[in-house]
XYZ file of C-alpha atoms in Angstrom:
689
model
C -3.871 -21.453 1.811
C -1.475 -21.272 -1.171
C 2.089 -21.479 -0.122
C 5.144 -19.418 -1.207
C 8.781 -20.188 -0.868
C 11.304 -18.004 0.746
C 12.782 -15.001 -1.330
C 16.375 -15.685 -2.256
C 18.693 -13.071 -1.191
C 21.439 -14.076 -3.629
C 22.002 -11.529 -6.347
C 20.631 -12.477 -9.701
C 22.595 -12.454 -12.775
C 20.462 -9.696 -14.405
C 21.068 -7.342 -11.623
C 24.889 -8.164 -11.722
C 24.885 -7.338 -15.327
C 23.098 -4.139 -14.932
C 25.578 -3.042 -12.147
C 28.403 -4.012 -14.495
C 26.893 -1.840 -17.130
C 26.476 0.939 -14.624
C 30.105 0.793 -13.536
C 31.258 1.026 -17.202
C 29.154 4.124 -17.786
C 30.404 5.604 -14.610
C 34.125 4.668 -15.070
C 34.057 6.487 -18.368
C 33.129 9.763 -16.411
C 35.832 8.703 -13.684
C 38.269 8.597 -16.599
C 37.331 11.934 -17.849
C 37.737 13.294 -14.463
C 41.276 11.939 -13.993
C 42.222 13.770 -17.280
C 40.662 16.815 -16.163
C 42.590 16.839 -13.041
C 46.012 17.044 -14.849
C 44.906 18.743 -18.178
C 46.517 22.081 -16.914
C 49.862 20.250 -16.531
C 49.666 18.567 -19.891
C 48.958 21.709 -21.844
C 51.915 23.299 -20.206
C 54.265 20.510 -21.111
C 52.828 20.499 -24.728
C 54.281 24.029 -24.902
C 57.824 23.305 -23.871
C 60.731 24.523 -25.951
C 61.559 22.608 -29.073
C 63.585 19.487 -28.494
C 62.593 19.157 -24.737
C 61.436 15.777 -23.553
C 58.211 15.727 -21.726
C 57.837 12.975 -19.013
C 54.361 11.263 -18.937
C 53.131 9.254 -15.977
C 51.147 5.856 -15.945
C 47.987 7.685 -16.868
C 49.570 9.320 -19.790
C 49.666 12.687 -18.164
C 52.814 14.829 -18.450
C 54.672 15.536 -15.097
C 56.946 18.532 -16.590
C 60.059 16.682 -15.312
C 62.701 15.008 -17.530
C 62.666 11.122 -17.266
C 65.611 9.943 -14.876
C 68.878 10.128 -16.485
C 67.831 12.314 -19.304
C 70.004 15.585 -20.363
C 69.984 18.051 -23.256
C 73.441 16.779 -24.466
C 73.424 15.092 -27.844
C 75.236 11.951 -26.394
C 72.380 11.352 -23.957
C 69.363 11.935 -26.149
C 67.943 9.055 -28.003
C 67.961 9.050 -31.804
C 64.032 9.625 -32.088
C 64.249 12.331 -29.539
C 67.287 13.944 -31.337
C 65.409 13.811 -34.675
C 62.595 15.602 -32.922
C 64.731 18.211 -31.579
C 66.297 19.376 -34.882
C 64.651 22.552 -36.540
C 64.965 22.576 -40.216
C 64.724 25.752 -42.008
C 61.082 26.621 -42.915
C 59.830 24.092 -40.531
C 58.245 24.470 -36.967
C 59.607 22.573 -34.219
C 57.206 19.842 -32.872
C 57.230 18.843 -29.005
C 57.662 15.174 -28.563
C 55.617 13.761 -25.772
C 57.645 10.949 -24.094
C 55.104 7.851 -23.639
C 55.625 5.865 -20.552
C 56.215 2.192 -21.451
C 54.786 0.638 -18.220
C 51.091 -0.181 -18.058
C 48.585 2.515 -18.309
C 46.480 3.729 -15.347
C 43.543 1.577 -14.602
C 40.243 2.063 -16.572
C 37.172 1.093 -14.653
C 34.957 0.338 -17.758
C 37.832 -1.773 -19.118
C 41.077 -2.273 -17.565
C 42.535 -3.160 -21.117
C 41.444 0.245 -22.453
C 43.663 3.133 -21.814
C 42.701 6.200 -20.025
C 41.537 9.276 -21.910
C 44.849 11.259 -21.272
C 47.040 8.302 -22.239
C 44.854 8.016 -25.604
C 45.460 11.670 -26.355
C 49.275 11.425 -25.854
C 49.168 8.400 -28.126
C 47.449 10.277 -30.753
C 50.189 12.902 -30.936
C 52.052 13.056 -34.410
C 54.928 10.490 -34.805
C 58.214 12.284 -34.932
C 59.225 9.812 -37.819
C 56.557 11.485 -40.127
C 57.556 14.317 -42.366
C 56.879 17.768 -41.016
C 54.830 19.824 -43.363
C 56.685 22.612 -45.219
C 56.034 26.211 -44.263
C 56.650 29.193 -46.706
C 59.399 31.352 -45.285
C 59.561 35.171 -45.907
C 62.685 36.189 -47.813
C 63.348 39.149 -45.601
C 65.926 38.632 -42.816
C 63.462 40.341 -40.244
C 60.749 37.942 -41.094
C 63.159 34.992 -40.990
C 64.491 35.652 -37.691
C 62.173 36.758 -34.662
C 63.453 39.438 -32.545
C 65.521 38.419 -29.535
C 63.360 38.233 -26.498
C 64.068 40.450 -23.422
C 63.526 39.791 -19.714
C 59.874 39.934 -19.185
C 59.073 39.071 -22.846
C 59.896 35.522 -23.008
C 63.701 35.428 -22.049
C 64.562 33.627 -18.703
C 65.168 36.151 -15.851
C 68.429 36.204 -13.786
C 68.899 32.800 -11.952
C 66.237 31.045 -14.026
C 66.675 27.989 -15.827
C 67.979 27.968 -19.407
C 68.419 25.157 -21.895
C 70.677 23.229 -19.601
C 68.492 23.581 -16.408
C 65.673 21.414 -14.951
C 62.202 21.743 -16.650
C 59.406 23.848 -14.973
C 57.715 22.005 -12.035
C 53.892 20.914 -12.886
C 51.033 22.445 -10.960
C 50.646 20.740 -7.518
C 47.595 18.342 -7.308
C 45.263 19.786 -4.610
C 43.957 17.616 -1.677
C 40.522 17.919 -2.790
C 41.279 16.818 -6.477
C 43.452 13.744 -5.065
C 40.348 12.903 -2.930
C 38.148 13.001 -6.037
C 40.571 10.892 -7.969
C 40.774 8.190 -5.321
C 36.949 8.231 -4.825
C 36.419 7.769 -8.650
C 38.958 4.882 -8.550
C 37.014 3.069 -5.685
C 33.834 3.485 -7.516
C 35.402 2.249 -10.628
C 36.506 -0.965 -9.523
C 35.954 -1.529 -5.739
C 32.132 -1.117 -5.126
C 31.632 -4.819 -4.129
C 33.782 -4.288 -1.141
C 31.204 -1.772 0.379
C 27.988 -3.251 -0.555
C 26.713 -6.606 -1.601
C 23.251 -5.084 -3.034
C 23.299 -4.229 -6.669
C 20.798 -1.533 -5.940
C 23.126 0.119 -3.314
C 26.238 -0.074 -5.652
C 24.261 1.457 -8.598
C 23.063 4.301 -6.143
C 26.404 5.008 -4.926
C 28.174 5.287 -8.197
C 25.391 7.376 -9.733
C 25.356 9.588 -6.647
C 28.913 10.250 -6.389
C 29.433 10.685 -10.269
C 26.719 13.232 -10.390
C 28.356 15.254 -7.475
C 31.737 15.066 -9.406
C 33.245 12.777 -6.872
C 32.892 15.523 -4.176
C 32.522 14.292 -0.335
C 29.525 14.305 1.838
C 30.661 12.387 4.967
C 34.002 13.473 4.966
C 36.049 16.867 4.489
C 39.671 18.047 4.571
C 41.056 17.151 7.923
C 38.407 14.618 9.043
C 34.695 13.554 9.151
C 32.129 16.116 8.200
C 29.229 17.384 10.554
C 26.981 15.304 8.312
C 29.232 12.135 8.608
C 29.613 12.704 12.568
C 25.655 12.815 12.796
C 25.706 9.614 10.949
C 28.337 7.830 13.259
C 26.367 9.114 16.271
C 23.170 7.610 14.870
C 24.887 4.271 14.232
C 26.337 4.303 17.812
C 22.909 4.687 19.187
C 21.398 2.109 17.030
C 20.380 -0.102 20.226
C 17.677 2.458 20.964
C 15.881 1.375 17.700
C 16.284 -2.367 18.660
C 19.152 -2.655 16.179
C 22.697 -3.840 16.758
C 25.375 -1.087 16.697
C 28.031 -3.582 15.599
C 26.338 -3.832 12.352
C 27.278 -0.297 11.568
C 30.807 -0.207 13.405
C 33.342 1.807 11.272
C 37.000 2.164 11.814
C 38.023 5.565 12.801
C 39.421 7.960 10.386
C 43.025 9.266 11.139
C 43.382 12.773 11.850
C 46.227 12.820 9.244
C 44.231 10.748 6.671
C 45.436 11.075 3.089
C 43.179 11.106 0.072
C 42.938 7.379 -0.264
C 42.050 6.977 3.500
C 39.426 9.833 3.161
C 37.874 8.130 0.108
C 37.779 4.888 1.810
C 36.059 6.346 4.770
C 33.583 8.280 2.463
C 32.565 5.166 0.727
C 32.155 3.014 4.139
C 30.103 5.917 5.690
C 27.726 6.267 2.605
C 27.376 2.301 2.376
C 26.752 2.079 6.014
C 23.933 4.838 5.978
C 22.169 2.597 3.250
C 22.336 -0.317 5.279
C 21.118 1.513 8.527
C 18.271 2.833 6.513
C 17.118 -0.563 5.290
C 17.586 -2.159 8.551
C 15.620 0.624 10.408
C 12.841 0.840 7.748
C 12.185 -2.838 6.331
C 14.096 -5.015 8.842
C 17.309 -7.185 8.972
C 15.947 -10.203 7.360
C 13.304 -11.350 4.687
C 10.311 -12.296 6.814
C 8.832 -14.580 4.323
C 11.653 -17.144 4.926
C 9.910 -17.871 8.340
C 6.692 -19.317 6.816
C 4.516 -19.290 3.659
C 1.940 -17.730 5.928
C 4.277 -14.934 6.992
C 3.796 -12.668 3.829
C 4.051 -8.920 4.649
C 5.129 -6.246 2.243
C 7.871 -4.178 4.139
C 8.863 -0.883 2.389
C 12.616 -1.106 1.424
C 13.930 2.387 1.140
C 15.276 3.804 -2.123
C 18.912 3.800 -2.139
C 19.096 6.888 -4.283
C 16.582 8.709 -2.187
C 18.561 7.800 1.093
C 21.614 9.580 -0.240
C 19.837 12.439 -1.762
C 18.070 13.191 1.431
C 21.241 12.949 3.658
C 23.238 15.174 1.240
C 20.559 17.803 1.128
C 20.363 18.021 4.978
C 21.365 21.667 5.646
C 23.140 20.505 9.142
C 23.848 17.756 11.329
C 20.489 18.093 13.242
C 18.732 17.733 9.988
C 20.691 14.705 9.001
C 19.990 12.996 12.445
C 16.254 13.793 11.632
C 16.499 12.011 8.097
C 18.018 9.022 9.667
C 15.504 8.842 12.330
C 12.645 9.048 9.854
C 13.484 5.562 8.642
C 12.307 3.820 11.746
C 8.564 2.985 11.896
C 6.363 6.196 12.932
C 3.451 3.796 14.278
C 2.378 4.957 17.753
C 2.892 1.235 19.120
C 6.365 1.244 17.780
C 7.163 4.395 19.565
C 5.817 3.071 22.797
C 7.741 -0.165 22.480
C 10.961 2.016 21.926
C 10.216 3.823 25.299
C 9.842 0.387 26.984
C 13.113 -0.750 25.396
C 14.931 2.228 26.902
C 13.267 1.844 30.235
C 14.336 -1.878 30.595
C 17.754 -1.420 29.250
C 18.387 1.133 31.829
C 17.667 -1.384 34.426
C 19.815 -4.201 35.698
C 19.434 -7.509 33.816
C 16.223 -9.192 34.574
C 16.225 -12.245 36.553
C 15.053 -15.403 34.743
C 12.624 -17.635 36.370
C 12.273 -21.428 36.133
C 9.230 -22.285 33.842
C 6.105 -23.461 35.648
C 5.342 -27.011 34.531
C 1.979 -28.087 33.186
C -0.584 -29.627 35.489
C -4.208 -29.382 36.704
C -5.697 -25.847 37.366
C -4.949 -24.285 40.693
C -7.782 -22.652 42.557
C -7.781 -20.349 45.511
C -7.024 -22.276 48.848
C -5.727 -25.380 47.120
C -2.347 -26.862 47.670
C -0.001 -27.396 44.740
C 3.712 -28.094 44.516
C 3.931 -25.353 41.651
C 2.772 -22.676 44.140
C 6.419 -21.720 45.231
C 7.295 -21.208 41.491
C 4.161 -18.935 41.003
C 5.375 -16.819 44.125
C 8.970 -16.464 42.570
C 7.460 -15.513 39.268
C 5.182 -12.940 40.625
C 7.344 -11.710 43.627
C 4.801 -12.605 46.421
C 6.492 -13.648 49.757
C 5.341 -16.970 51.178
C 3.047 -17.039 54.240
C 2.599 -20.166 56.217
C 2.469 -23.297 54.195
C 4.489 -22.360 51.048
C 2.265 -24.705 48.724
C -0.993 -23.130 49.684
C -2.487 -20.749 46.966
C -3.422 -18.043 49.477
C -5.078 -14.764 49.123
C -2.059 -12.642 48.525
C -0.979 -14.819 45.579
C -4.491 -15.024 44.201
C -4.548 -11.073 43.910
C -1.123 -11.156 42.255
C -2.264 -13.708 39.663
C -5.431 -11.732 39.047
C -3.296 -8.720 38.258
C -1.105 -10.591 36.037
C -4.206 -12.043 34.235
C -5.654 -8.547 33.602
C -2.287 -7.340 32.241
C -2.163 -10.483 30.032
C -5.474 -10.069 28.653
C -6.972 -13.011 30.454
C -10.103 -13.404 32.477
C -9.116 -12.186 35.960
C -10.709 -15.251 37.821
C -7.609 -16.105 39.920
C -7.725 -19.588 38.568
C -4.162 -20.829 37.342
C -5.091 -22.816 34.352
C -3.358 -23.860 30.992
C -3.676 -20.224 29.848
C -2.334 -18.489 32.730
C 0.474 -20.905 33.095
C 1.309 -20.423 29.253
C 1.292 -16.682 29.628
C 3.441 -16.729 32.810
C 6.094 -18.809 31.036
C 6.088 -16.579 28.127
C 6.868 -13.572 30.208
C 9.110 -14.925 32.879
C 12.414 -13.752 31.606
C 14.135 -10.622 30.301
C 11.488 -8.695 28.266
C 14.171 -6.985 26.257
C 14.434 -9.939 23.590
C 10.871 -9.818 23.026
C 10.555 -6.118 22.668
C 13.320 -5.984 20.148
C 11.683 -8.808 18.178
C 8.262 -7.021 18.207
C 9.988 -3.803 17.089
C 11.435 -5.591 14.288
C 7.911 -6.947 13.161
C 6.808 -3.352 13.063
C 9.251 -2.770 10.137
C 7.266 -5.160 8.259
C 4.493 -3.089 7.981
C 4.293 -0.656 5.176
C 6.475 2.223 6.261
C 4.009 5.059 5.208
C 1.363 5.396 7.895
C -2.086 5.753 6.230
C -4.499 8.171 7.653
C -6.985 5.448 8.052
C -6.348 1.551 8.501
C -7.648 -1.472 9.836
C -5.313 -3.568 11.941
C -5.852 -7.217 13.218
C -3.407 -8.166 16.062
C -3.473 -11.994 15.746
C -2.026 -12.917 19.347
C -4.376 -10.376 20.877
C -7.473 -11.644 19.208
C -8.517 -7.701 18.450
C -9.274 -5.853 15.422
C -9.226 -2.018 15.374
C -9.989 0.775 12.888
C -7.479 3.391 13.300
C -7.955 6.997 12.203
C -5.189 9.667 12.414
C -3.435 7.587 14.984
C -6.407 6.915 17.183
C -8.767 3.999 17.495
C -12.551 4.845 16.448
C -13.612 1.196 16.718
C -12.395 -2.151 18.160
C -13.979 -5.482 18.658
C -12.768 -9.130 19.438
C -12.057 -11.591 16.861
C -11.328 -15.457 16.355
C -8.146 -16.228 14.344
C -6.827 -19.315 12.674
C -5.708 -22.366 14.882
C -1.851 -23.057 15.113
C -2.443 -25.678 12.503
C -4.309 -23.455 10.180
C -2.853 -19.936 11.010
C -4.090 -16.713 10.012
C -1.477 -15.271 7.599
C 0.527 -12.060 8.271
C -0.215 -9.792 5.225
C -1.134 -6.208 4.138
C -3.854 -5.594 1.525
C -6.468 -3.156 0.763
C -9.947 -3.231 2.100
C -12.251 -2.878 -0.889
C -15.760 -4.287 -0.483
C -18.315 -6.141 1.809
C -20.587 -8.939 0.807
C -23.946 -9.359 2.278
C -25.598 -13.015 2.706
C -22.424 -14.592 1.192
C -22.254 -18.100 -0.023
C -19.296 -20.325 1.388
C -17.326 -22.018 -1.150
C -15.288 -24.430 0.863
C -11.484 -24.162 0.309
C -9.659 -27.271 -1.085
C -7.522 -27.715 2.112
C -10.804 -28.094 4.068
C -12.363 -30.271 1.480
C -9.413 -32.456 1.603
C -8.770 -32.516 5.254
C -12.123 -32.320 6.854
C -14.958 -32.810 4.467
C -13.654 -36.064 2.676
C -13.400 -38.011 5.731
C -16.989 -37.262 6.548
C -18.286 -37.923 3.143
C -16.543 -41.340 3.326
C -18.038 -42.294 6.446
C -21.524 -40.839 5.644
C -22.204 -39.299 2.044
C -24.935 -37.115 3.472
C -23.225 -35.775 6.468
C -22.605 -32.561 4.761
C -25.985 -32.096 3.156
C -27.518 -32.112 6.748
C -25.061 -29.054 7.529
C -26.531 -27.273 4.421
C -23.489 -27.838 2.190
C -24.190 -28.847 -1.455
C -21.837 -31.064 -3.508
C -21.299 -29.456 -6.972
C -19.815 -30.823 -10.166
C -19.761 -28.706 -13.372
C -21.933 -26.066 -11.780
C -24.850 -28.598 -10.823
C -25.646 -29.865 -7.301
C -25.231 -33.668 -7.310
C -26.414 -36.412 -5.043
C -23.364 -37.033 -2.542
C -24.718 -40.620 -2.084
C -23.957 -41.407 -5.847
C -20.317 -40.483 -5.454
C -17.496 -42.947 -4.763
C -15.495 -40.722 -2.099
C -12.809 -43.500 -1.955
C -11.453 -41.681 -4.977
C -11.112 -38.279 -3.400
C -12.740 -35.064 -4.032
C -11.221 -34.082 -7.468
C -13.655 -32.486 -9.807
C -16.191 -31.715 -7.108
C -16.719 -28.465 -5.004
C -18.655 -27.740 -1.812
C -20.967 -24.758 -1.538
C -23.002 -23.497 1.350
C -25.861 -21.123 0.436
C -26.546 -18.058 2.386
C -28.443 -18.629 5.503
C -28.272 -18.817 9.386
C -25.998 -21.813 9.124
C -23.630 -20.446 6.661
C -20.088 -20.542 8.139
C -19.446 -16.988 7.056
C -22.603 -15.674 8.762
C -24.327 -12.628 7.266
C -21.392 -10.871 5.694
C -17.800 -10.910 4.835
C -15.296 -7.925 4.485
C -13.156 -8.459 1.401
C -9.444 -7.596 0.774
C -8.416 -9.883 -2.122
C -5.260 -11.709 -1.568
C -3.624 -14.913 -2.471
C -4.301 -16.631 0.901
C -8.006 -16.403 0.339
C -8.743 -15.093 3.716
C -11.117 -12.339 4.992
C -12.967 -10.888 7.779
C -16.457 -12.442 8.319
C -19.226 -12.917 10.516
C -19.730 -16.407 12.309
C -22.853 -18.443 13.608
C -20.524 -19.745 16.215
C -20.724 -16.502 18.595
C -19.971 -18.360 21.805
C -16.434 -18.461 21.043
C -15.900 -14.803 21.317
C -16.482 -15.209 25.114
C -13.083 -17.081 25.326
C -9.814 -15.574 26.032
C -7.985 -17.755 23.590
C -9.707 -17.472 20.361
C -7.764 -19.446 17.999
C -10.497 -21.669 16.319
C -10.775 -20.798 12.560
C -9.133 -22.087 9.412
C -7.240 -19.044 8.860
C -10.052 -16.240 8.174
C -10.825 -13.824 10.920
C -14.276 -13.927 12.483
C -15.599 -10.569 13.654
C -17.631 -10.167 16.978
C -20.685 -7.851 16.373
C -20.155 -7.420 12.698
C -22.847 -4.958 12.100
C -21.276 -2.412 14.366
C -17.897 -2.966 12.518
C -19.607 -2.466 9.276
C -21.177 0.602 10.390
C -17.788 2.155 11.473
C -16.148 0.833 8.165
C -18.981 2.383 5.839
C -18.656 5.776 7.837
C -15.039 5.961 6.573
C -15.369 4.108 3.222
C -18.805 5.353 1.993
C -19.100 8.542 4.188
C -22.178 10.740 4.172
C -24.202 8.014 2.908
C -25.972 7.121 6.121
C -25.071 3.342 6.344
C -26.200 2.829 10.207
C -26.721 -0.518 11.571
C -30.507 -0.195 10.920
C -29.879 0.556 7.368
C -27.511 -2.278 6.951
C -29.866 -4.783 8.498
C -32.177 -4.285 5.643
C -29.517 -6.016 3.148
C -29.620 -9.108 5.304
C -31.437 -12.016 3.966
C -32.123 -13.000 0.284
C -29.509 -13.256 -2.264
C -25.928 -12.424 -2.154
C -25.042 -8.763 -2.865
C -21.986 -6.360 -2.432
C -21.267 -2.831 -1.478
C -18.013 -1.431 -2.785
C -16.016 1.220 -0.567
C -15.424 4.490 -2.365
C -12.556 5.377 -0.058
C -10.521 2.170 0.245
C -7.871 1.919 2.844
C -5.261 -0.543 4.144
C -5.746 -3.494 6.209
C -2.821 -5.196 8.085
C -2.976 -8.554 9.633
C -0.121 -8.393 12.129
C 1.596 -10.433 14.836
C 2.481 -8.588 17.997
C 2.898 -10.542 21.167
C 4.291 -7.579 23.102
C 2.661 -4.002 22.976
C 1.729 -1.078 25.346
C -1.922 -0.967 26.782
C -3.713 2.216 27.311
C -2.630 2.356 30.798
C 1.042 2.517 29.570
C 1.772 -1.091 30.790
C 3.885 -3.342 28.653
C 1.706 -6.652 28.065
C 2.491 -9.902 26.550
C 0.423 -12.503 24.751
C 1.184 -16.123 23.958
C 3.203 -16.825 20.802
C 0.531 -18.693 19.092
C 2.434 -19.518 15.973
C 5.857 -19.537 17.324
C 6.598 -16.441 15.086
C 8.066 -14.401 17.844
C 10.464 -17.251 18.848
C 11.375 -17.543 15.196
C 11.993 -13.756 15.019
C 14.279 -13.903 17.987
C 16.113 -16.808 16.517
C 16.685 -14.928 13.207
C 18.188 -11.950 15.088
C 20.223 -13.848 17.257
C 18.337 -13.009 20.571
C 18.028 -16.651 21.682
C 21.446 -16.889 22.884
C 24.059 -16.965 19.977
C 24.582 -13.777 18.032
C 23.706 -14.566 14.374
C 21.751 -13.070 11.612
C 19.598 -14.514 8.885
C 21.144 -13.005 6.041
C 22.796 -16.466 4.607
C 24.971 -16.704 7.701
C 26.978 -13.467 6.873
C 29.048 -12.071 9.774
C 27.642 -9.379 11.960
C 29.310 -6.512 10.074
C 27.878 -6.787 6.601
C 28.448 -4.368 3.708
């Protein structure tokens, strides 16, 4: 099987560049919003009486208040202001915006670039420039306007005159202050809330499109939608997730605009984190092994925010968040088991049962007391005698574990007992996590192979329409975990020996006996032609040669193979070694999946893939023998090779299977379920943003 390196979770430079570009575009919108918030005040100030000085804040926006220490007396007015306040005959008076000398308000796209409001103020005509001459009517009435009266421009009784304070600027509302603060956070602080470029881009686009209006907060606290999200985060343990990953500081009852904006961003970013964890898992499964190669469906960040914002009420918001968890029936059954076991007291851990010879009914063995403790059977008489009561308990356990209920405590039974001897909660959580690796959308029809269970099933609308036993890969040549599409079936297949088998198994045989493979019906091929294996110097290896087994009864693939092209070159197939299906532990292949009773499996497959064409076992049998031929499915559907060591059987019982490849243990280690609390995302702390 071809290997593949672990996917690096470090942000690549291209993604960072795209995020920076997005921030610059969005910051321009944020700057326009900031200018708009105070535009009314600026227009009022621009209409102050000739000679008045208009104060401008750091953003270049007028405050409507005179600068500290400024008066209207000539001795306290600067020369430039005094020049601007003179009205010459025939020339209109021009207001002078007073530009603050300190640094301008931040600009998200470019800190060195002034904000739009400040740019507008800087663009005002300089008072040093000559003012344009305006013709004046010679008549006295035209030269002097009528004196204003109260109500027609003149100040009322008690109102400010030329020597009084300037009118107050319009007060900024709480919502406009919030929008300004949120725009500021989006402009220059997004990395504080999410390390993922996709999340940062989605957050910036989402809130900019909304005009920086809130979703999760409101004036006075958290909105109903925000409370629904907080409640969901607090109950994350019910989904096998860790609530501390989504812990948020409380929003004060008297929160100001800045605190609200901070809370809004944290809630939005945490919602994205929760959706991703619930739907596609908390770490990249491919880092476990080159043979762990699933295709989890990572939720689209923009879609998550849009769906939450579109929820009409808190109940709908909770339903949106719940929809990100897997919807497969077995996941939901495991979730029920998790709730049941978490409600009980902590399970008692049992000492492992050491290996040894098989124990049969009536025999004595020093491990019998450990068996009694593990299965909860009270001792009677000699505590080391394997008596009838203990035999019945062992048989019940064997049935539950999918083993032959023969009452013999052999290697397989001991391994199963040790695997399930402690608290089942970590195993349940680890298996729930692996359900997140399966594509999120539940297809109406799919094939699923559970490797530790040695079973394949065809599922239609959530129900099993066909199931049968399978043989899977040995621990040294494991069956990969993957998701592909079932496409066609090959009858009378030839077997082209994979390079790994050629190198590890075929070559030693050829070096000992050049004709060993020929007696098995395997040809040695070079440049498309069969060669005499006795004429080859096998000490030099197999380079340039290929091995092929023609169709027939001895063919390693049997009479048919079920194809879902993939980079691991594995598939489902028949086998001439049918006696292996009678065993409980069926891990014997080189990675492919051997199917028991393949003709019945093919009939069920074609009933769905080639419906109404009448491909019964009898008709399919006519294709056997002779040359290789294929049948392509018209209706193609997914096939999932999965790895579930804990699942719920048809009787509603939680059952456990042997961790064949150590993937369950590795999953628990990545999730910190092996003792210490830790996660796989490059050693980041539990609270990740």
